[in-house]
PDB file of C-alpha atoms in Angstrom:
ATOM      1  CA  ILE A   1      -4.060  -4.581 -25.429  1.00 54.00           C
ATOM      2  CA  GLU A   2      -3.459  -5.450 -29.084  1.00 59.00           C
ATOM      3  CA  GLU A   3      -0.103  -3.663 -28.988  1.00 67.00           C
ATOM      4  CA  ASN A   4       0.924  -5.616 -25.864  1.00 64.00           C
ATOM      5  CA  THR A   5      -0.159  -8.883 -27.506  1.00 63.00           C
ATOM      6  CA  LYS A   6       2.018  -8.175 -30.549  1.00 64.00           C
ATOM      7  CA  ALA A   7       4.959  -7.274 -28.335  1.00 68.00           C
ATOM      8  CA  MET A   8       4.496 -10.456 -26.284  1.00 61.00           C
ATOM      9  CA  TYR A   9       4.421 -12.582 -29.444  1.00 57.00           C
ATOM     10  CA  ALA A  10       7.658 -10.953 -30.622  1.00 66.00           C
ATOM     11  CA  PHE A  11       9.320 -11.688 -27.281  1.00 64.00           C
ATOM     12  CA  PHE A  12       8.173 -15.316 -27.376  1.00 64.00           C
ATOM     13  CA  GLU A  13       9.735 -15.670 -30.811  1.00 62.00           C
ATOM     14  CA  ALA A  14      12.949 -14.045 -29.615  1.00 63.00           C
ATOM     15  CA  GLU A  15      13.014 -16.385 -26.631  1.00 63.00           C
ATOM     16  CA  LYS A  16      12.784 -19.418 -28.928  1.00 61.00           C
ATOM     17  CA  SER A  17      15.805 -18.265 -30.911  1.00 62.00           C
ATOM     18  CA  LEU A  18      17.787 -18.053 -27.669  1.00 59.00           C
ATOM     19  CA  ASN A  19      17.461 -21.792 -27.222  1.00 58.00           C
ATOM     20  CA  ILE A  20      20.164 -21.992 -29.845  1.00 47.00           C
ATOM     21  CA  GLU A  21      22.172 -18.846 -29.054  1.00 54.00           C
ATOM     22  CA  ASP A  22      23.094 -18.469 -25.415  1.00 67.00           C
ATOM     23  CA  ASP A  23      23.000 -14.746 -24.638  1.00 85.00           C
ATOM     24  CA  THR A  24      22.363 -14.276 -20.918  1.00 89.00           C
ATOM     25  CA  ARG A  25      21.981 -10.504 -21.077  1.00 89.00           C
ATOM     26  CA  LEU A  26      19.407 -10.746 -23.858  1.00 88.00           C
ATOM     27  CA  ARG A  27      17.547 -13.449 -21.950  1.00 88.00           C
ATOM     28  CA  GLY A  28      17.401 -11.107 -18.981  1.00 93.00           C
ATOM     29  CA  LEU A  29      16.077  -8.218 -21.059  1.00 91.00           C
ATOM     30  CA  ILE A  30      13.438 -10.370 -22.762  1.00 89.00           C
ATOM     31  CA  ASN A  31      12.132 -11.618 -19.426  1.00 93.00           C
ATOM     32  CA  LEU A  32      12.253  -8.112 -17.973  1.00 95.00           C
ATOM     33  CA  TYR A  33      10.098  -6.676 -20.763  1.00 91.00           C
ATOM     34  CA  MET A  34       7.758  -9.655 -20.769  1.00 91.00           C
ATOM     35  CA  GLY A  35       7.310  -9.125 -17.041  1.00 95.00           C
ATOM     36  CA  LYS A  36       6.413  -5.468 -17.621  1.00 93.00           C
ATOM     37  CA  ILE A  37       3.811  -6.438 -20.225  1.00 92.00           C
ATOM     38  CA  TYR A  38       2.261  -9.005 -17.875  1.00 94.00           C
ATOM     39  CA  HIS A  39       2.251  -6.350 -15.163  1.00 96.00           C
ATOM     40  CA  LYS A  40       0.406  -3.880 -17.408  1.00 92.00           C
ATOM     41  CA  GLU A  41      -2.155  -6.569 -18.242  1.00 92.00           C
ATOM     42  CA  PHE A  42      -2.675  -7.282 -14.497  1.00 95.00           C
ATOM     43  CA  LEU A  43      -1.298 -10.813 -14.861  1.00 95.00           C
ATOM     44  CA  PHE A  44       0.751 -10.392 -11.716  1.00 97.00           C
ATOM     45  CA  GLU A  45       1.753 -14.006 -11.068  1.00 97.00           C
ATOM     46  CA  ASN A  46       3.010 -14.344 -14.659  1.00 96.00           C
ATOM     47  CA  ALA A  47       4.876 -11.092 -14.186  1.00 97.00           C
ATOM     48  CA  ILE A  48       6.542 -12.365 -11.001  1.00 98.00           C
ATOM     49  CA  GLU A  49       7.734 -15.487 -12.815  1.00 97.00           C
ATOM     50  CA  ARG A  50       9.308 -13.429 -15.597  1.00 96.00           C
ATOM     51  CA  PHE A  51      10.897 -10.864 -13.287  1.00 98.00           C
ATOM     52  CA  LYS A  52      12.441 -13.655 -11.229  1.00 98.00           C
ATOM     53  CA  LEU A  53      14.005 -15.096 -14.373  1.00 96.00           C
ATOM     54  CA  ALA A  54      15.278 -11.644 -15.330  1.00 96.00           C
ATOM     55  CA  GLU A  55      16.734 -11.192 -11.845  1.00 97.00           C
ATOM     56  CA  GLN A  56      18.491 -14.555 -12.133  1.00 96.00           C
ATOM     57  CA  TYR A  57      20.021 -13.807 -15.550  1.00 95.00           C
ATOM     58  CA  PHE A  58      21.220 -10.336 -14.575  1.00 95.00           C
ATOM     59  CA  SER A  59      22.755 -11.752 -11.386  1.00 95.00           C
ATOM     60  CA  GLU A  60      24.715 -14.326 -13.411  1.00 93.00           C
ATOM     61  CA  ILE A  61      26.455 -11.605 -15.435  1.00 93.00           C
ATOM     62  CA  ASP A  62      26.532  -8.979 -12.654  1.00 93.00           C
ATOM     63  CA  ILE A  63      24.335  -6.327 -14.292  1.00 92.00           C
ATOM     64  CA  GLN A  64      23.267  -4.927 -10.968  1.00 91.00           C
ATOM     65  CA  TYR A  65      20.965  -2.056 -11.954  1.00 91.00           C
ATOM     66  CA  HIS A  66      18.779  -4.323 -14.093  1.00 93.00           C
ATOM     67  CA  ARG A  67      18.875  -6.967 -11.369  1.00 95.00           C
ATOM     68  CA  ILE A  68      17.619  -4.584  -8.692  1.00 95.00           C
ATOM     69  CA  TYR A  69      15.016  -3.181 -11.081  1.00 96.00           C
ATOM     70  CA  SER A  70      13.742  -6.742 -11.506  1.00 97.00           C
ATOM     71  CA  THR A  71      13.796  -7.253  -7.728  1.00 98.00           C
ATOM     72  CA  PHE A  72      11.718  -4.102  -7.284  1.00 98.00           C
ATOM     73  CA  TYR A  73       9.115  -5.301  -9.766  1.00 98.00           C
ATOM     74  CA  ILE A  74       8.909  -8.701  -8.081  1.00 98.00           C
ATOM     75  CA  GLY A  75       8.033  -6.913  -4.846  1.00 98.00           C
ATOM     76  CA  LYS A  76       5.607  -4.615  -6.640  1.00 97.00           C
ATOM     77  CA  ASN A  77       3.698  -7.525  -8.158  1.00 98.00           C
ATOM     78  CA  TYR A  78       3.592  -9.428  -4.869  1.00 98.00           C
ATOM     79  CA  LEU A  79       2.048  -6.271  -3.398  1.00 97.00           C
ATOM     80  CA  ASN A  80      -0.602  -6.308  -6.119  1.00 97.00           C
ATOM     81  CA  ILE A  81      -1.677  -9.825  -5.108  1.00 97.00           C
ATOM     82  CA  ARG A  82      -1.549  -8.865  -1.398  1.00 97.00           C
ATOM     83  CA  ASN A  83       1.315 -11.194  -0.529  1.00 98.00           C
ATOM     84  CA  TYR A  84       2.788  -8.686   1.899  1.00 97.00           C
ATOM     85  CA  GLU A  85       5.578 -10.785   3.377  1.00 97.00           C
ATOM     86  CA  GLU A  86       7.111 -11.590  -0.019  1.00 98.00           C
ATOM     87  CA  SER A  87       6.485  -8.047  -1.215  1.00 98.00           C
ATOM     88  CA  LEU A  88       8.250  -6.496   1.780  1.00 98.00           C
ATOM     89  CA  MET A  89      11.194  -8.859   1.451  1.00 98.00           C
ATOM     90  CA  TYR A  90      11.858  -7.959  -2.200  1.00 98.00           C
ATOM     91  CA  LEU A  91      11.068  -4.261  -1.844  1.00 98.00           C
ATOM     92  CA  THR A  92      13.401  -3.979   1.149  1.00 97.00           C
ATOM     93  CA  GLN A  93      16.189  -5.664  -0.816  1.00 97.00           C
ATOM     94  CA  ALA A  94      15.627  -3.167  -3.624  1.00 97.00           C
ATOM     95  CA  LYS A  95      15.596  -0.218  -1.199  1.00 96.00           C
ATOM     96  CA  ASP A  96      18.798  -1.233   0.537  1.00 96.00           C
ATOM     97  CA  TYR A  97      20.636  -1.798  -2.732  1.00 94.00           C
ATOM     98  CA  THR A  98      19.532   1.486  -4.305  1.00 94.00           C
ATOM     99  CA  ILE A  99      20.654   3.419  -1.224  1.00 93.00           C
ATOM    100  CA  GLU A 100      23.949   1.555  -0.999  1.00 92.00           C
ATOM    101  CA  ASN A 101      24.739   2.226  -4.673  1.00 89.00           C
ATOM    102  CA  GLY A 102      23.187   5.659  -5.084  1.00 86.00           C
ATOM    103  CA  TYR A 103      20.413   4.702  -7.536  1.00 85.00           C
ATOM    104  CA  TYR A 104      18.152   7.393  -6.132  1.00 85.00           C
ATOM    105  CA  GLU A 105      16.090   7.780  -9.315  1.00 85.00           C
ATOM    106  CA  LEU A 106      14.455   4.447  -8.462  1.00 91.00           C
ATOM    107  CA  LEU A 107      14.245   4.975  -4.695  1.00 93.00           C
ATOM    108  CA  GLY A 108      11.089   7.099  -4.725  1.00 92.00           C
ATOM    109  CA  GLU A 109       9.095   4.372  -6.474  1.00 93.00           C
ATOM    110  CA  ILE A 110      10.370   1.725  -4.082  1.00 96.00           C
ATOM    111  CA  LEU A 111       9.547   3.821  -1.016  1.00 95.00           C
ATOM    112  CA  SER A 112       6.013   4.463  -2.313  1.00 94.00           C
ATOM    113  CA  ASP A 113       5.330   0.736  -2.497  1.00 96.00           C
ATOM    114  CA  LEU A 114       6.955   0.118   0.888  1.00 96.00           C
ATOM    115  CA  VAL A 115       4.755   2.767   2.520  1.00 94.00           C
ATOM    116  CA  ILE A 116       1.635   1.126   1.073  1.00 95.00           C
ATOM    117  CA  ALA A 117       2.800  -2.415   1.890  1.00 96.00           C
ATOM    118  CA  TYR A 118       3.669  -1.659   5.529  1.00 95.00           C
ATOM    119  CA  TYR A 119       0.425   0.251   6.041  1.00 92.00           C
ATOM    120  CA  ASP A 120      -1.692  -2.542   4.560  1.00 93.00           C
ATOM    121  CA  TYR A 121       0.315  -5.060   6.607  1.00 94.00           C
ATOM    122  CA  ASP A 122      -0.670  -3.025   9.689  1.00 89.00           C
ATOM    123  CA  ASP A 123       2.907  -2.148  10.597  1.00 90.00           C
ATOM    124  CA  LYS A 124       2.472   1.572  11.209  1.00 84.00           C
ATOM    125  CA  ASP A 125       5.916   2.052  12.780  1.00 84.00           C
ATOM    126  CA  SER A 126       7.696   0.719   9.692  1.00 90.00           C
ATOM    127  CA  CYS A 127       5.377   2.760   7.487  1.00 90.00           C
ATOM    128  CA  ALA A 128       6.424   5.887   9.406  1.00 86.00           C
ATOM    129  CA  GLU A 129      10.079   4.873   8.988  1.00 89.00           C
ATOM    130  CA  MET A 130       9.652   4.670   5.200  1.00 91.00           C
ATOM    131  CA  LEU A 131       8.054   8.127   5.211  1.00 89.00           C
ATOM    132  CA  ALA A 132      11.154   9.397   7.017  1.00 88.00           C
ATOM    133  CA  TYR A 133      13.267   7.960   4.170  1.00 90.00           C
ATOM    134  CA  TYR A 134      11.291  10.175   1.779  1.00 87.00           C
ATOM    135  CA  GLU A 135      12.593  13.224   3.601  1.00 83.00           C
ATOM    136  CA  LYS A 136      16.095  11.903   4.175  1.00 88.00           C
ATOM    137  CA  TYR A 137      16.710  11.086   0.502  1.00 90.00           C
ATOM    138  CA  ASP A 138      14.695  13.988  -0.948  1.00 87.00           C
ATOM    139  CA  CYS A 139      12.090  11.807  -2.689  1.00 87.00           C
ATOM    140  CA  LEU A 140       9.080  14.067  -2.074  1.00 81.00           C
ATOM    141  CA  THR A 141       8.880  15.106  -5.719  1.00 79.00           C
ATOM    142  CA  HIS A 142       8.263  11.498  -6.752  1.00 79.00           C
ATOM    143  CA  ASN A 143       4.850  11.137  -5.110  1.00 81.00           C
ATOM    144  CA  GLU A 144       4.150  14.114  -2.890  1.00 83.00           C
ATOM    145  CA  CYS A 145       0.432  13.384  -2.556  1.00 83.00           C
ATOM    146  CA  LEU A 146       1.040   9.829  -1.335  1.00 86.00           C
ATOM    147  CA  TYR A 147       3.667  11.058   1.136  1.00 86.00           C
ATOM    148  CA  TYR A 148       1.447  13.697   2.750  1.00 81.00           C
ATOM    149  CA  SER A 149      -1.642  11.481   2.729  1.00 81.00           C
ATOM    150  CA  TYR A 150       0.073   8.624   4.546  1.00 84.00           C
ATOM    151  CA  LYS A 151       1.935  11.012   6.842  1.00 80.00           C
ATOM    152  CA  ALA A 152      -1.405  12.468   7.883  1.00 74.00           C
ATOM    153  CA  ILE A 153      -2.902   9.009   8.380  1.00 75.00           C
ATOM    154  CA  ILE A 154       0.029   7.811  10.481  1.00 76.00           C
ATOM    155  CA  SER A 155       0.127  11.022  12.522  1.00 69.00           C
ATOM    156  CA  ALA A 156      -3.608  10.852  13.122  1.00 64.00           C
ATOM    157  CA  SER A 157      -3.371   7.224  14.239  1.00 68.00           C
ATOM    158  CA  GLN A 158      -0.676   8.254  16.699  1.00 63.00           C
ATOM    159  CA  HIS A 159      -2.669  11.323  17.814  1.00 60.00           C
ATOM    160  CA  ASP A 160      -6.388  10.673  18.006  1.00 70.00           C
ATOM    161  CA  PHE A 161      -7.750  14.227  18.180  1.00 79.00           C
ATOM    162  CA  ASP A 162     -10.760  14.918  20.379  1.00 83.00           C
ATOM    163  CA  SER A 163     -11.784  18.349  19.090  1.00 88.00           C
ATOM    164  CA  ALA A 164     -12.267  20.238  15.831  1.00 88.00           C
ATOM    165  CA  GLU A 165      -9.737  22.848  16.956  1.00 89.00           C
ATOM    166  CA  LYS A 166      -6.928  20.289  17.353  1.00 86.00           C
ATOM    167  CA  THR A 167      -7.909  18.514  14.139  1.00 84.00           C
ATOM    168  CA  PHE A 168      -7.750  21.635  11.974  1.00 86.00           C
ATOM    169  CA  ALA A 169      -4.582  22.868  13.660  1.00 85.00           C
ATOM    170  CA  PHE A 170      -3.005  19.613  12.519  1.00 79.00           C
ATOM    171  CA  LEU A 171      -4.480  19.647   8.990  1.00 80.00           C
ATOM    172  CA  ASP A 172      -3.477  23.268   8.423  1.00 81.00           C
ATOM    173  CA  LYS A 173       0.164  22.183   8.558  1.00 73.00           C
ATOM    174  CA  PHE A 174      -0.235  20.554   5.126  1.00 69.00           C
ATOM    175  CA  THR A 175       0.120  23.288   2.525  1.00 66.00           C
ATOM    176  CA  GLY A 176      -0.401  22.599  -1.162  1.00 64.00           C
ATOM    177  CA  VAL A 177      -1.933  19.152  -0.650  1.00 66.00           C
ATOM    178  CA  LYS A 178      -5.117  17.813   0.891  1.00 75.00           C
ATOM    179  CA  PRO A 179      -4.353  14.503   2.635  1.00 70.00           C
ATOM    180  CA  PHE A 180      -6.966  11.847   3.242  1.00 72.00           C
ATOM    181  CA  VAL A 181      -8.480  12.026   6.720  1.00 78.00           C
ATOM    182  CA  LYS A 182      -9.601   9.271   9.068  1.00 76.00           C
ATOM    183  CA  ILE A 183     -12.111  10.420  11.690  1.00 82.00           C
ATOM    184  CA  GLY A 184     -11.776   8.646  15.024  1.00 79.00           C
ATOM    185  CA  MET A 185     -14.784   7.796  17.169  1.00 83.00           C
ATOM    186  CA  GLU A 186     -13.681  10.154  19.957  1.00 84.00           C
ATOM    187  CA  LEU A 187     -13.647  13.104  17.559  1.00 85.00           C
ATOM    188  CA  TYR A 188     -16.966  12.125  15.966  1.00 87.00           C
ATOM    189  CA  TYR A 189     -18.687  11.736  19.335  1.00 89.00           C
ATOM    190  CA  ALA A 190     -17.345  15.134  20.450  1.00 90.00           C
ATOM    191  CA  GLU A 191     -18.205  17.106  17.313  1.00 90.00           C
ATOM    192  CA  GLY A 192     -20.929  15.118  15.549  1.00 90.00           C
ATOM    193  CA  PRO A 193     -21.668  15.107  11.787  1.00 90.00           C
ATOM    194  CA  SER A 194     -20.572  18.740  11.448  1.00 92.00           C
ATOM    195  CA  ILE A 195     -16.899  17.705  11.647  1.00 90.00           C
ATOM    196  CA  VAL A 196     -17.356  15.479   8.603  1.00 91.00           C
ATOM    197  CA  LYS A 197     -18.988  18.296   6.615  1.00 91.00           C
ATOM    198  CA  GLU A 198     -16.291  20.811   7.560  1.00 91.00           C
ATOM    199  CA  ILE A 199     -13.412  18.480   6.686  1.00 89.00           C
ATOM    200  CA  LYS A 200     -15.001  17.798   3.298  1.00 90.00           C
ATOM    201  CA  ARG A 201     -15.648  21.526   2.778  1.00 91.00           C
ATOM    202  CA  ARG A 202     -11.945  22.155   3.248  1.00 88.00           C
ATOM    203  CA  GLY A 203     -11.183  19.766   0.378  1.00 87.00           C
ATOM    204  CA  HIS A 204     -10.141  16.619   2.226  1.00 81.00           C
ATOM    205  CA  LYS A 205     -11.379  13.158   1.348  1.00 78.00           C
ATOM    206  CA  ILE A 206     -12.500  10.909   4.171  1.00 80.00           C
ATOM    207  CA  PHE A 207     -11.914   7.154   4.295  1.00 63.00           C
TER     208      PHE A 207
END
């Protein structure tokens, strides 16, 4: 925290000097890094304000990678304060631009947040679509655990299993990872508490 405070003070001082010298790129970078510090300190609304300024400055001088990076972080911070509509708007802009321009090193992070945002927003179809992007653009190495966990959740919500046999046949498809499991009422009524114990014994967490 002390290190972040010192860095923030230095950026404030740099920002004051820019009132005299007009350097748009430097203004963008200062706001970008101030936004990241606010983000680390969980001051998400302050972070959004700074990332929006960074996005504006980078747009003025057409530094597109930094602009889309700022756009991504705006969406990320809106997600942190559960403003899903704003979050999805900015994250989708970031996704589309990274795909269009081949910035795939950032795409995995964006898709992770989109998966979470759509799921929390209760849009399971769009969540499944974002999971398909993981496969299409080879982003599994970015967050493999998140991918398989949400894939299992979405698949389970689309296929509410009614027996232990069907449940474990499905879960056995996931090798190398242990996705979270949601137990539906139909399955619980059919198998009882033993299904919970067996799923946990196999290393899965239940939510």
